[in-house]
């Protein structure tokens, strides 16, 4: 089966600019996750969707980050405005349901200068 | 919230030796414990997981043991090979509707040929 797709793979922006990432989960997977992985650390959950509803966004910096999953399939994560500390790899993952194995996409490496 | 810690932060072994990587967690309600392997520049990939109703699970050269009383679980890799060199992340989750995975910071395993 096709894996989780993400784009772009790399992005370089200046601070205060905006950026958007896209994720296409594995077909049929109801649960979608966005993680932030800073260099040398484990992934940190930003937001979890179940179909098109938000299950957990407690660690999402809502003053600058937003995410949506219209129609319960693809998802976008946006940062506006970006800060230097947002430099990280943004990973999307999906799973067929809650408490099930999560499959990760290749990630988007964001560099904020 | 959940706190997952990994020890040590780096581990170097000789090819053919065994490697043991330990994790501790804080939330006694956690019942799902996956291990992910992440090679440089690549996505995290699930290598083995365990649920709290079992104490040990094995898959060829890798095994995971869980001690719920002490709130720790360990990854065991036998007959290590150079391709086992990677960063290994443990994670914990309560499962169910609140299936947020909390990751440790990762351990860098180096297998010396």
mmCIF file of C-alpha atoms in Angstrom, chain A residues 3-95:
data_model
loop_
_atom_site.group_PDB
_atom_site.id
_atom_site.type_symbol
_atom_site.label_atom_id
_atom_site.label_comp_id
_atom_site.label_asym_id
_atom_site.label_seq_id
_atom_site.Cartn_x
_atom_site.Cartn_y
_atom_site.Cartn_z
ATOM 1 C CA UNK A 3 2.596 5.274 2.489
ATOM 2 C CA UNK A 4 1.964 8.644 4.043
ATOM 3 C CA UNK A 5 2.861 11.422 1.609
ATOM 4 C CA UNK A 6 4.119 14.849 2.610
ATOM 5 C CA UNK A 7 5.156 17.937 0.722
ATOM 6 C CA UNK A 8 7.296 19.861 0.407
ATOM 7 C CA UNK A 9 10.268 17.840 1.661
ATOM 8 C CA UNK A 10 12.343 20.924 2.409
ATOM 9 C CA UNK A 11 11.487 24.553 3.005
ATOM 10 C CA UNK A 12 13.622 27.551 3.879
ATOM 11 C CA UNK A 13 11.901 30.758 4.925
ATOM 12 C CA UNK A 14 12.774 33.926 6.778
ATOM 13 C CA UNK A 15 11.350 34.634 10.208
ATOM 14 C CA UNK A 16 7.951 36.279 10.210
ATOM 15 C CA UNK A 17 7.061 34.623 6.898
ATOM 16 C CA UNK A 18 4.323 32.027 6.630
ATOM 17 C CA UNK A 19 4.563 28.432 5.474
ATOM 18 C CA UNK A 20 2.199 25.528 4.864
ATOM 19 C CA UNK A 21 2.770 21.798 4.845
ATOM 20 C CA UNK A 22 0.582 19.159 3.254
ATOM 21 C CA UNK A 23 -0.070 15.559 4.262
ATOM 22 C CA UNK A 24 -1.917 12.760 2.541
ATOM 23 C CA UNK A 25 -2.452 9.806 4.891
ATOM 24 C CA UNK A 26 -2.694 6.152 4.014
ATOM 25 C CA UNK A 27 -6.023 5.459 2.358
ATOM 26 C CA UNK A 28 -8.680 4.576 4.889
ATOM 27 C CA UNK A 29 -6.753 5.776 7.924
ATOM 28 C CA UNK A 30 -9.120 7.752 10.119
ATOM 29 C CA UNK A 31 -6.543 9.160 12.507
ATOM 30 C CA UNK A 32 -3.948 11.731 11.447
ATOM 31 C CA UNK A 33 -1.181 13.273 13.516
ATOM 32 C CA UNK A 34 1.206 16.184 13.071
ATOM 33 C CA UNK A 35 4.468 16.028 15.011
ATOM 34 C CA UNK A 36 7.331 18.471 15.404
ATOM 35 C CA UNK A 37 10.784 16.906 15.700
ATOM 36 C CA UNK A 38 13.546 19.261 16.731
ATOM 37 C CA UNK A 39 17.077 18.056 16.030
ATOM 38 C CA UNK A 40 18.227 15.609 18.668
ATOM 39 C CA UNK A 41 14.790 15.098 20.187
ATOM 40 C CA UNK A 42 11.873 12.763 19.827
ATOM 41 C CA UNK A 43 8.748 13.735 17.904
ATOM 42 C CA UNK A 44 6.334 15.949 19.825
ATOM 43 C CA UNK A 45 2.649 15.765 18.996
ATOM 44 C CA UNK A 46 1.171 19.043 17.767
ATOM 45 C CA UNK A 47 -2.322 17.946 16.795
ATOM 46 C CA UNK A 48 -4.345 14.774 16.334
ATOM 47 C CA UNK A 49 -7.381 14.430 14.083
ATOM 48 C CA UNK A 50 -9.980 11.694 14.128
ATOM 49 C CA UNK A 51 -11.612 11.957 10.691
ATOM 50 C CA UNK A 52 -12.056 15.726 10.381
ATOM 51 C CA UNK A 53 -12.401 16.451 14.094
ATOM 52 C CA UNK A 54 -9.624 17.544 16.452
ATOM 53 C CA UNK A 55 -8.932 15.056 19.248
ATOM 54 C CA UNK A 56 -5.904 16.728 20.851
ATOM 55 C CA UNK A 57 -4.252 20.057 20.109
ATOM 56 C CA UNK A 58 -2.998 20.804 23.591
ATOM 57 C CA UNK A 59 0.607 21.265 22.425
ATOM 58 C CA UNK A 60 -0.153 23.312 19.325
ATOM 59 C CA UNK A 61 1.007 26.961 19.639
ATOM 60 C CA UNK A 62 -2.302 28.304 18.489
ATOM 61 C CA UNK A 63 -1.142 31.897 18.230
ATOM 62 C CA UNK A 64 0.925 30.949 15.176
ATOM 63 C CA UNK A 65 0.126 27.369 14.191
ATOM 64 C CA UNK A 66 -3.077 26.136 12.610
ATOM 65 C CA UNK A 67 -4.122 22.867 11.045
ATOM 66 C CA UNK A 68 -7.123 21.530 9.258
ATOM 67 C CA UNK A 69 -8.301 18.269 7.840
ATOM 68 C CA UNK A 70 -11.182 19.051 5.570
ATOM 69 C CA UNK A 71 -13.217 16.052 4.384
ATOM 70 C CA UNK A 72 -11.298 13.828 6.773
ATOM 71 C CA UNK A 73 -8.513 12.936 4.337
ATOM 72 C CA UNK A 74 -5.669 15.359 3.496
ATOM 73 C CA UNK A 75 -4.398 17.795 6.064
ATOM 74 C CA UNK A 76 -2.468 21.039 6.051
ATOM 75 C CA UNK A 77 -0.390 22.566 8.826
ATOM 76 C CA UNK A 78 0.354 26.269 8.682
ATOM 77 C CA UNK A 79 2.756 28.488 10.571
ATOM 78 C CA UNK A 80 2.202 32.242 10.518
ATOM 79 C CA UNK A 81 4.415 34.041 11.378
ATOM 80 C CA UNK A 82 7.393 31.715 11.681
ATOM 81 C CA UNK A 83 10.033 32.056 14.375
ATOM 82 C CA UNK A 84 13.608 30.813 14.429
ATOM 83 C CA UNK A 85 12.677 28.149 16.993
ATOM 84 C CA UNK A 86 10.200 26.625 14.534
ATOM 85 C CA UNK A 87 13.129 25.137 12.614
ATOM 86 C CA UNK A 88 12.448 21.409 12.791
ATOM 87 C CA UNK A 89 11.183 18.424 10.855
ATOM 88 C CA UNK A 90 7.409 18.287 10.689
ATOM 89 C CA UNK A 91 6.183 14.734 10.546
ATOM 90 C CA UNK A 92 2.735 13.572 9.588
ATOM 91 C CA UNK A 93 1.538 10.162 10.677
ATOM 92 C CA UNK A 94 -1.664 8.210 10.227
ATOM 93 C CA UNK A 95 -3.221 5.167 11.790
#
